[in-house]
Coordinates of C-alpha atoms in Angstrom, one line a residue:
X1 CA 15.2 116.4 13.5
X2 CA 17.9 118.1 11.4
X3 CA 16.8 121.4 9.7
X4 CA 15.9 120.8 6.0
X5 CA 17.8 122.8 3.4
X6 CA 15.6 124.7 1.0
X7 CA 16.2 123.6 -2.6
X8 CA 16.5 127.2 -3.9
X9 CA 19.4 127.7 -1.4
X10 CA 21.1 124.5 -2.5
X11 CA 20.7 125.6 -6.1
X12 CA 22.3 129.0 -5.4
X13 CA 25.3 127.6 -3.6
X14 CA 25.8 124.8 -6.2
X15 CA 25.7 127.3 -9.1
X16 CA 28.4 129.4 -7.3
X17 CA 30.6 126.2 -7.3
X18 CA 30.0 125.6 -11.0
X19 CA 27.7 122.6 -10.6
X20 CA 25.8 121.8 -13.8
X21 CA 22.0 121.3 -14.1
X22 CA 22.5 117.6 -14.6
X23 CA 24.8 117.3 -11.6
X24 CA 22.4 119.4 -9.5
X25 CA 19.4 117.1 -10.4
X26 CA 21.5 114.1 -9.4
X27 CA 22.5 115.7 -6.1
X28 CA 18.9 116.6 -5.1
X29 CA 17.9 113.0 -5.5
X30 CA 21.0 111.7 -3.5
X31 CA 20.3 114.2 -0.7
X32 CA 16.7 112.9 -0.7
X33 CA 18.2 109.5 0.3
X34 CA 17.8 107.7 -3.1
X35 CA 20.4 105.1 -4.0
X36 CA 22.6 105.5 -7.1
X37 CA 20.7 102.6 -8.7
X38 CA 17.4 104.3 -8.1
X39 CA 18.7 107.6 -9.4
X40 CA 20.1 105.8 -12.5
X41 CA 16.7 104.2 -13.3
X42 CA 14.8 107.5 -12.9
X43 CA 17.3 109.5 -15.0
X44 CA 17.7 106.8 -17.6
X45 CA 21.5 106.7 -17.2
X46 CA 24.0 104.2 -15.9
X47 CA 25.0 103.7 -12.3
X48 CA 28.5 104.7 -13.2
X49 CA 27.3 108.0 -14.8
X50 CA 25.4 108.8 -11.5
X51 CA 28.6 108.2 -9.5
X52 CA 30.6 110.3 -11.9
X53 CA 28.1 113.2 -11.6
X54 CA 28.3 113.0 -7.8
X55 CA 32.1 112.8 -7.9
X56 CA 32.2 116.0 -9.9
X57 CA 30.0 117.8 -7.3
X58 CA 32.3 116.6 -4.4
X59 CA 35.3 118.0 -6.2
X60 CA 33.6 121.3 -6.7
X61 CA 32.8 121.4 -3.0
X62 CA 36.4 120.5 -2.2
X63 CA 35.5 117.3 -0.4
X64 CA 38.6 115.2 -0.5
X65 CA 39.2 111.5 -0.2
X66 CA 37.0 108.7 -1.5
X67 CA 35.3 107.6 1.7
X68 CA 31.7 106.5 2.1
X69 CA 30.9 109.7 4.1
X70 CA 31.2 112.2 1.2
X71 CA 27.4 112.7 0.8
X72 CA 27.1 113.3 4.5
X73 CA 30.0 115.8 4.3
X74 CA 28.2 117.6 1.5
X75 CA 25.0 117.7 3.5
X76 CA 27.0 119.1 6.5
X77 CA 28.6 121.8 4.3
X78 CA 25.2 122.9 2.9
X79 CA 23.7 122.9 6.4
X80 CA 26.6 124.9 7.7
X81 CA 26.4 127.4 4.9
X82 CA 22.6 127.7 5.3
X83 CA 22.8 128.3 9.0
X84 CA 25.6 130.8 8.9
X85 CA 23.8 132.8 6.2
X86 CA 20.7 132.8 8.4
X87 CA 22.7 134.0 11.4
X88 CA 24.9 136.4 9.4
X89 CA 28.2 135.0 10.5
X90 CA 31.3 135.2 8.3
X91 CA 32.3 131.5 8.3
X92 CA 33.7 129.4 5.5
X93 CA 31.0 127.5 3.5
X94 CA 33.4 124.6 3.3
X95 CA 33.0 123.8 7.0
X96 CA 35.3 120.7 7.1
X97 CA 36.0 119.9 10.7
X98 CA 34.0 122.9 11.9
X99 CA 32.2 123.1 15.2
X100 CA 28.9 123.1 13.3
X101 CA 29.7 119.7 12.0
X102 CA 30.1 118.6 15.6
X103 CA 26.7 120.1 16.3
X104 CA 25.1 118.2 13.5
X105 CA 26.5 114.9 14.9
X106 CA 25.4 115.6 18.4
X107 CA 21.9 116.6 17.1
X108 CA 21.7 113.2 15.6
X109 CA 22.4 111.6 19.0
X110 CA 19.7 113.7 20.6
X111 CA 17.2 112.3 18.0
X112 CA 18.4 108.7 18.3
X113 CA 19.9 108.6 14.8
X114 CA 23.0 106.6 13.9
X115 CA 25.9 108.8 12.9
X116 CA 29.1 108.4 11.0
X117 CA 32.2 110.6 10.7
X118 CA 34.5 108.9 8.2
X119 CA 37.2 111.6 8.0
X120 CA 39.6 110.8 5.2
X121 CA 38.7 107.1 5.0
X122 CA 39.6 105.6 1.6
X123 CA 37.2 104.3 -1.0
X124 CA 36.4 100.6 -0.6
X125 CA 34.0 100.3 -3.6
X126 CA 36.3 97.6 -4.8
X127 CA 37.1 95.0 -2.2
X128 CA 38.3 91.4 -2.6
X129 CA 38.1 88.4 -0.2
X130 CA 39.0 88.7 3.4
X131 CA 35.8 86.7 4.3
X132 CA 37.5 84.8 7.1
X133 CA 39.1 87.9 8.6
X134 CA 35.9 89.9 8.4
X135 CA 34.0 87.1 10.1
X136 CA 36.5 86.9 12.9
X137 CA 36.6 90.7 13.4
X138 CA 32.8 91.0 13.4
X139 CA 32.7 88.1 16.0
X140 CA 35.2 89.9 18.2
X141 CA 33.5 93.4 17.9
X142 CA 29.8 92.6 17.8
X143 CA 29.4 89.3 19.6
X144 CA 32.3 89.3 22.0
X145 CA 32.1 93.1 22.7
X146 CA 35.9 93.5 22.5
X147 CA 37.0 96.9 23.8
X148 CA 40.1 97.0 21.5
X149 CA 41.0 95.2 18.3
X150 CA 44.4 95.8 16.6
X151 CA 45.0 95.3 12.8
X152 CA 48.7 94.9 12.4
X153 CA 51.0 94.4 9.4
X154 CA 53.5 96.0 6.9
X155 CA 52.4 99.0 4.8
X156 CA 50.6 97.7 1.8
X157 CA 49.1 94.6 3.4
X158 CA 45.5 96.0 3.1
X159 CA 44.9 96.9 6.8
X160 CA 43.3 100.3 6.1
X161 CA 41.0 99.0 3.4
X162 CA 40.0 96.1 5.7
X163 CA 39.2 98.5 8.5
X164 CA 36.9 100.6 6.3
X165 CA 35.1 97.5 5.0
X166 CA 34.7 96.2 8.5
X167 CA 33.2 99.5 9.7
X168 CA 30.8 99.6 6.8
X169 CA 29.6 96.0 7.7
X170 CA 29.1 96.7 11.4
X171 CA 28.1 100.4 11.4
X172 CA 24.4 99.6 12.1
X173 CA 25.5 98.0 15.4
X174 CA 26.8 101.4 16.7
X175 CA 25.3 104.8 17.5
X176 CA 28.4 106.5 16.1
X177 CA 31.3 105.4 13.8
X178 CA 34.4 107.5 13.8
X179 CA 37.3 106.9 11.4
X180 CA 40.5 108.9 12.0
X181 CA 44.0 108.8 10.6
X182 CA 46.9 109.8 12.9
X183 CA 49.3 110.3 10.0
X184 CA 49.8 114.0 10.9
X185 CA 50.4 112.9 14.6
X186 CA 47.9 115.2 16.4
X187 CA 48.8 115.9 20.0
X188 CA 46.8 113.6 22.4
X189 CA 45.0 116.5 24.0
X190 CA 43.9 118.0 20.7
X191 CA 42.8 114.5 19.5
X192 CA 40.7 113.9 22.6
X193 CA 39.1 117.3 22.3
X194 CA 38.1 116.6 18.8
X195 CA 36.4 113.3 19.7
X196 CA 34.7 114.7 22.8
X197 CA 33.2 117.6 20.8
X198 CA 31.4 115.0 18.7
X199 CA 29.3 114.3 21.7
X200 CA 28.7 117.9 22.9
X201 CA 25.2 119.2 23.0
X202 CA 25.0 122.7 21.5
X203 CA 21.5 123.2 23.1
X204 CA 23.0 123.1 26.6
X205 CA 24.5 126.5 27.5
X206 CA 26.5 125.0 30.3
X207 CA 28.3 122.6 27.9
X208 CA 29.6 124.9 25.1
X209 CA 31.0 123.4 21.9
X210 CA 34.5 124.6 22.9
X211 CA 34.4 122.0 25.8
X212 CA 36.5 120.5 27.0
X213 CA 38.5 123.6 27.8
X214 CA 42.2 123.8 28.4
X215 CA 41.4 123.7 32.1
X216 CA 40.7 120.0 31.8
X217 CA 43.9 118.0 31.9
X218 CA 44.7 115.0 29.8
X219 CA 43.4 112.5 32.3
X220 CA 40.2 114.5 32.6
X221 CA 39.7 114.4 28.9
X222 CA 40.3 110.6 28.8
X223 CA 37.7 110.2 31.6
X224 CA 35.3 112.4 29.8
X225 CA 35.7 110.3 26.6
X226 CA 35.4 107.0 28.4
X227 CA 32.1 108.3 29.9
X228 CA 30.8 109.1 26.5
X229 CA 31.8 105.7 25.2
X230 CA 29.8 104.2 28.1
X231 CA 26.7 106.2 27.3
X232 CA 26.9 105.6 23.5
X233 CA 27.9 102.5 21.6
X234 CA 30.7 103.8 19.3
X235 CA 33.2 102.3 16.9
X236 CA 36.4 104.4 16.8
X237 CA 39.0 103.5 14.2
X238 CA 42.5 104.9 14.4
X239 CA 44.6 104.4 11.2
X240 CA 48.3 105.1 10.9
X241 CA 48.8 104.6 14.7
X242 CA 52.5 104.0 14.2
X243 CA 52.9 107.8 13.5
X244 CA 52.7 108.5 17.2
X245 CA 55.3 105.9 18.0
X246 CA 59.0 106.7 18.3
X247 CA 61.4 105.8 15.5
X248 CA 65.0 104.5 15.7
X249 CA 64.3 102.7 19.0
X250 CA 62.8 99.3 19.8
X251 CA 59.2 99.1 18.5
X252 CA 56.1 100.2 20.3
X253 CA 57.4 103.1 22.4
X254 CA 55.7 106.5 22.1
X255 CA 57.2 109.7 20.9
X256 CA 57.9 112.3 23.5
X257 CA 54.7 114.1 24.4
X258 CA 52.5 111.4 22.9
X259 CA 52.3 109.1 25.9
X260 CA 48.7 110.2 26.3
X261 CA 47.7 107.7 23.6
X262 CA 49.1 104.9 25.7
X263 CA 47.1 106.1 28.7
X264 CA 44.0 106.2 26.5
X265 CA 44.5 102.7 25.2
X266 CA 45.1 101.3 28.7
X267 CA 42.1 103.0 30.1
X268 CA 39.8 101.9 27.2
X269 CA 41.0 98.3 27.6
X270 CA 40.7 98.1 31.4
X271 CA 37.4 99.8 32.1
X272 CA 33.8 98.8 31.3
X273 CA 32.2 100.6 28.3
X274 CA 30.0 99.7 25.4
X275 CA 32.3 100.8 22.5
X276 CA 35.2 99.4 20.5
X277 CA 38.5 101.0 19.5
X278 CA 40.2 99.6 16.4
X279 CA 43.9 100.4 16.0
X280 CA 45.5 100.1 12.5
X281 CA 49.3 100.1 12.6
X282 CA 52.4 98.7 11.1
X283 CA 53.9 98.6 14.6
X284 CA 52.4 97.1 17.7
X285 CA 52.4 99.3 20.9
X286 CA 54.2 97.5 23.7
X287 CA 51.3 97.7 26.1
X288 CA 49.1 95.5 23.9
X289 CA 51.0 92.3 24.8
X290 CA 50.1 92.9 28.5
X291 CA 46.5 93.9 27.7
X292 CA 45.6 91.1 25.2
X293 CA 42.9 88.8 26.6
X294 CA 39.2 88.3 26.4
X295 CA 38.4 92.0 25.5
X296 CA 41.6 92.9 23.6
X297 CA 42.7 91.0 20.5
X298 CA 44.9 91.5 17.4
X299 CA 44.9 90.3 13.8
X300 CA 47.4 90.3 11.0
X301 CA 45.8 90.1 7.5
X302 CA 46.9 86.8 6.0
X303 CA 48.5 86.1 2.6
X304 CA 45.5 85.6 0.3
X305 CA 45.6 83.7 -2.9
X306 CA 42.0 84.7 -3.6
X307 CA 42.8 88.5 -3.4
X308 CA 46.0 88.1 -5.5
X309 CA 44.0 86.3 -8.2
X310 CA 41.3 89.0 -8.2
X311 CA 43.9 91.8 -8.5
X312 CA 45.4 90.2 -11.6
X313 CA 41.9 89.4 -13.1
X314 CA 41.0 93.1 -12.7
X315 CA 43.9 94.0 -15.0
X316 CA 42.7 91.3 -17.5
X317 CA 45.6 89.0 -16.5
X318 CA 45.2 85.2 -16.1
X319 CA 47.6 83.4 -13.8
X320 CA 48.4 79.7 -13.7
X321 CA 48.5 78.1 -10.2
X322 CA 52.3 77.7 -10.3
X323 CA 52.7 81.4 -11.4
X324 CA 50.5 82.6 -8.6
X325 CA 52.4 80.5 -6.1
X326 CA 55.7 82.1 -7.2
X327 CA 54.1 85.6 -7.0
X328 CA 52.9 85.0 -3.4
X329 CA 56.3 83.5 -2.4
X330 CA 58.0 86.7 -3.8
X331 CA 55.7 89.3 -2.5
X332 CA 54.0 87.7 0.4
X333 CA 50.8 89.4 1.5
X334 CA 51.7 92.8 0.2
X335 CA 48.7 93.7 -1.8
X336 CA 50.1 97.1 -2.9
X337 CA 53.1 95.4 -4.4
X338 CA 50.9 92.9 -6.2
X339 CA 48.8 95.7 -7.7
X340 CA 51.9 97.5 -9.0
X341 CA 53.3 94.2 -10.4
X342 CA 49.9 93.6 -12.2
X343 CA 50.1 97.0 -13.8
X344 CA 53.7 96.4 -14.8
X345 CA 52.9 93.1 -16.4
X346 CA 50.0 94.6 -18.2
X347 CA 52.0 97.6 -19.6
X348 CA 55.4 96.2 -20.2
X349 CA 55.1 92.4 -20.6
X350 CA 52.0 92.2 -22.9
X351 CA 50.0 90.8 -20.0
X352 CA 52.2 87.7 -19.9
X353 CA 52.8 86.7 -16.2
X354 CA 55.4 84.1 -17.1
X355 CA 57.5 86.5 -19.1
X356 CA 57.6 88.8 -16.1
X357 CA 58.6 86.0 -13.7
X358 CA 61.4 84.9 -16.0
X359 CA 62.7 88.4 -16.5
X360 CA 62.7 89.5 -12.9
X361 CA 63.8 87.8 -9.7
X362 CA 61.9 90.2 -7.4
X363 CA 60.6 93.5 -8.8
X364 CA 60.3 96.3 -6.3
X365 CA 58.9 99.5 -7.7
X366 CA 60.1 102.9 -6.3
X367 CA 57.0 103.6 -4.3
X368 CA 57.2 100.3 -2.5
X369 CA 60.9 100.7 -2.0
X370 CA 60.3 104.1 -0.3
X371 CA 57.7 102.5 2.0
X372 CA 60.1 99.8 2.9
X373 CA 62.9 102.4 3.5
X374 CA 60.6 104.2 5.9
X375 CA 59.9 101.0 7.7
X376 CA 63.7 100.1 7.9
X377 CA 64.7 103.6 9.0
X378 CA 62.3 103.3 12.0
X379 CA 64.4 100.4 13.3
X380 CA 67.0 100.7 15.9
X381 CA 70.6 100.2 14.8
X382 CA 70.7 96.8 16.5
X383 CA 67.5 95.7 14.8
X384 CA 69.0 96.7 11.4
X385 CA 72.1 94.6 12.2
X386 CA 70.0 91.5 12.9
X387 CA 67.9 92.1 9.8
X388 CA 71.2 92.2 7.7
X389 CA 72.2 88.8 9.2
X390 CA 68.8 87.2 8.4
X391 CA 68.9 88.7 4.8
X392 CA 72.3 87.2 4.3
X393 CA 71.0 83.7 5.3
X394 CA 67.9 84.1 3.1
X395 CA 66.3 81.2 4.9
X396 CA 64.9 80.6 8.4
X397 CA 67.6 81.1 11.1
X398 CA 67.6 79.9 14.7
X399 CA 68.3 81.9 17.8
X400 CA 71.4 79.7 18.5
X401 CA 72.8 80.4 15.0
X402 CA 72.3 84.1 15.4
X403 CA 74.1 84.1 18.7
X404 CA 77.0 82.1 17.3
X405 CA 77.8 84.4 14.4
X406 CA 76.6 87.9 15.4
X407 CA 79.4 90.2 16.4
X408 CA 77.2 93.0 17.7
X409 CA 77.6 93.3 21.5
X410 CA 74.1 92.0 22.4
X411 CA 73.3 89.8 25.5
X412 CA 70.8 87.1 25.1
X413 CA 68.2 89.3 26.8
X414 CA 68.9 92.2 24.4
X415 CA 68.8 89.8 21.4
X416 CA 65.4 88.5 22.4
X417 CA 64.2 92.1 22.9
X418 CA 65.3 93.0 19.4
X419 CA 63.7 89.9 17.8
X420 CA 60.5 90.7 19.7
X421 CA 60.7 94.3 18.4
X422 CA 61.1 93.2 14.8
X423 CA 58.1 91.0 15.3
X424 CA 56.1 94.0 16.5
X425 CA 57.0 95.7 13.3
X426 CA 55.8 92.8 11.3
X427 CA 59.2 92.6 9.7
X428 CA 60.0 89.0 10.8
X429 CA 58.0 85.9 11.3
X430 CA 58.6 83.3 14.0
X431 CA 58.2 79.7 12.8
X432 CA 58.3 76.5 14.9
X433 CA 59.6 73.7 12.7
X434 CA 59.0 71.1 15.4
X435 CA 62.4 71.2 17.0
X436 CA 63.1 74.9 17.5
X437 CA 61.9 78.3 16.7
X438 CA 63.4 80.0 13.7
X439 CA 63.1 83.5 12.3
X440 CA 62.7 84.8 8.7
X441 CA 62.2 88.1 7.1
X442 CA 59.1 89.0 5.0
X443 CA 59.9 88.4 1.3
X444 CA 59.9 92.1 0.3
X445 CA 62.0 93.0 3.3
X446 CA 64.6 90.4 2.3
X447 CA 64.9 92.0 -1.1
X448 CA 65.1 95.6 0.2
X449 CA 67.6 94.7 3.0
X450 CA 69.7 92.7 0.6
X451 CA 69.9 95.7 -1.9
X452 CA 70.7 98.1 0.9
X453 CA 73.3 95.8 2.3
X454 CA 74.9 95.3 -1.1
X455 CA 75.0 99.0 -1.8
X456 CA 76.6 99.8 1.6
X457 CA 79.2 97.0 1.2
X458 CA 80.0 98.3 -2.3
X459 CA 80.6 101.8 -0.8
X460 CA 82.9 100.3 1.9
X461 CA 85.0 98.4 -0.7
X462 CA 85.4 101.6 -2.7
X463 CA 86.5 103.4 0.5
X464 CA 89.0 100.6 1.2
X465 CA 90.5 101.1 -2.3
X466 CA 90.6 104.9 -1.8
X467 CA 92.2 104.8 1.7
X468 CA 94.1 101.5 1.3
X469 CA 92.9 100.6 4.8
X470 CA 89.9 99.3 6.8
X471 CA 89.4 102.3 9.1
X472 CA 86.0 103.1 7.5
X473 CA 84.7 99.5 7.3
X474 CA 81.7 98.6 9.4
X475 CA 79.5 96.0 7.7
X476 CA 82.4 94.1 6.2
X477 CA 83.7 93.7 9.7
X478 CA 80.5 92.8 11.5
X479 CA 78.7 90.5 8.9
X480 CA 80.1 87.4 7.2
X481 CA 79.3 87.2 3.5
X482 CA 81.1 83.9 2.9
X483 CA 79.7 81.7 5.7
X484 CA 76.2 80.4 5.5
X485 CA 74.4 80.9 8.8
X486 CA 71.2 79.3 7.5
X487 CA 69.8 76.7 9.9
X488 CA 71.1 73.2 9.3
X489 CA 73.6 74.2 6.6
X490 CA 77.4 74.6 6.6
X491 CA 79.9 76.1 4.2
X492 CA 78.8 78.5 1.5
X493 CA 75.1 79.0 1.3
X494 CA 72.9 80.1 -1.6
X495 CA 71.8 83.1 0.5
X496 CA 75.4 84.3 1.1
X497 CA 76.3 83.7 -2.5
X498 CA 73.5 86.0 -3.6
X499 CA 74.8 88.9 -1.5
X500 CA 78.3 88.4 -2.9
X501 CA 76.9 88.3 -6.5
X502 CA 75.1 91.6 -5.8
X503 CA 78.3 93.3 -4.6
X504 CA 80.4 91.8 -7.4
X505 CA 78.0 92.9 -10.0
X506 CA 77.9 96.5 -8.8
X507 CA 81.7 96.6 -8.4
X508 CA 82.5 95.1 -11.8
X509 CA 80.3 97.6 -13.6
X510 CA 82.0 100.5 -11.8
X511 CA 85.5 99.2 -12.3
X512 CA 84.9 98.4 -15.9
X513 CA 83.7 102.0 -16.5
X514 CA 86.5 103.8 -14.6
X515 CA 89.9 102.5 -13.6
X516 CA 89.7 98.9 -14.8
X517 CA 90.2 95.9 -12.6
X518 CA 94.0 95.6 -12.1
X519 CA 94.6 98.6 -9.8
X520 CA 91.7 98.1 -7.3
X521 CA 92.4 94.3 -7.2
X522 CA 96.0 95.0 -6.3
X523 CA 95.0 97.4 -3.5
X524 CA 92.4 95.1 -2.1
X525 CA 94.8 92.1 -2.2
X526 CA 97.4 94.1 -0.3
X527 CA 94.9 95.2 2.3
X528 CA 93.7 91.6 2.7
X529 CA 97.3 90.5 3.1
X530 CA 97.9 93.0 5.8
X531 CA 95.0 91.5 7.8
X532 CA 96.5 87.9 7.8
X533 CA 98.0 88.2 11.3
X534 CA 95.0 90.1 12.8
X535 CA 92.5 88.3 15.1
X536 CA 88.8 88.3 14.6
X537 CA 88.5 90.5 17.6
X538 CA 90.5 93.2 15.8
X539 CA 89.1 93.0 12.2
X540 CA 85.9 90.9 12.5
X541 CA 84.9 89.3 9.2
X542 CA 86.9 91.8 7.1
X543 CA 89.7 89.5 6.0
X544 CA 87.5 86.6 4.8
X545 CA 85.0 89.0 3.2
X546 CA 87.7 90.8 1.2
X547 CA 89.2 87.5 0.1
X548 CA 85.8 86.3 -1.2
X549 CA 85.1 89.6 -3.0
X550 CA 88.6 89.6 -4.6
X551 CA 88.0 86.0 -5.8
X552 CA 84.7 86.9 -7.3
X553 CA 86.1 90.0 -9.2
X554 CA 89.2 88.0 -10.4
X555 CA 86.9 85.3 -11.7
X556 CA 84.9 87.8 -13.7
X557 CA 88.0 89.7 -14.9
X558 CA 89.6 86.5 -16.1
X559 CA 86.5 85.6 -18.1
X560 CA 86.5 89.0 -19.7
X561 CA 90.2 88.7 -20.6
X562 CA 89.6 85.2 -22.0

């Protein structure tokens, strides 16, 4: 049994941290195992007031995050401080991640107690919907004894929150629950050492807390962890797994020096054990496709009308069925985007959803834009080229149509690899319309890629005006803005028109503020004329793109003069 902490010691430490008498009284009751509701009743205050008092104590003990393990962390700190004072050691009383914390967990194992180490797991005190997903995941983990379950999807889709809620609901089925974020990309060896130490028994002198030592190689550490996962039924959740994957290449490959994570996954999927590993990632590791089967499964959180409605109701906003349908079409299943939109409507549109929809085509707040930029910048250059083509189409596009128009030197095999990679990133969706498979970008990705494409084309047009040549052109050569490549359509398409509108709007504002329209139009017209006798092999789509941009700007200029 864990050593009890004398109340007078807790009081002394708490006063040193500035804990008030009211907060201290609340902490004593919480450490005694009483629920917030029971504490509120005994003290004659609200449940919210109890949580607020405890929250202040956690801050004063520098316990970060909002995870469900904060009270356990406080107990660990107090135990650590008490023991080190008894032993006269000069250790920090904060003790986060300390070896003593490992000892407390292993002591719990020795006494048959269920243990949790939540790390920096986020708060899930507010959780909407996902009933179907939770039911499926619990079936896989508890009933089917899956060895690995992957939660995949774009940043903002609610994967992390779902993983914590899942862990809370199944924690009593496991001896130990471990939640870790790989955002800081710990080396595989260090990560394995940290996990193995949770199982170490400090009472055995032949297995010191420092085990496994550096003498044990990576494979040895994986074997040691697998053995522990056989002996104890554990749930291990790894969030931000994409942090250990390599950017700017096809998806799912590991960063140099991080291949140990692949070896760990393969071993945990292939050997018998009693535990489950949950991977949470915006990018699917390549080995999962080969390992998927009876004991290895993956899930992408679906677009949820229920969650979207709850998000808006929380902000005091009511949405009509048609308005909600439009919001979901624009933002897909990105819950973070929907939360930001709800705040924006509340603060700037008097809570009127319809006004917001009429005033904006697709609103992308800076934070979301930065997340999308990080996702896009992880792509290989060939993936980015394909994403631009699909954004131009702005409707589902077939493999045959892509092959017909794309000028990037990709074989069919390479094109398929790139499309598969974009799918692993949850950037595109594959849809079978009954006759063939078509591809489309996620709604937010369409907007981000269109904006990025429009800005780069604007820059290329300005360079063309400056140099009076096409030497610095790239996208204007490789991507057609005047031909619709949407499946089943010919001529000019709505998607292509929207990119041209974007470029035209940005150029006309700039020209109107600087040199006017006449000079740049004359230069662009001359450059386009010089391309008349050039083949598509030499200049790609540059000639027709320039002609279309010139026509758009002339049309606007004539309206201004009129």
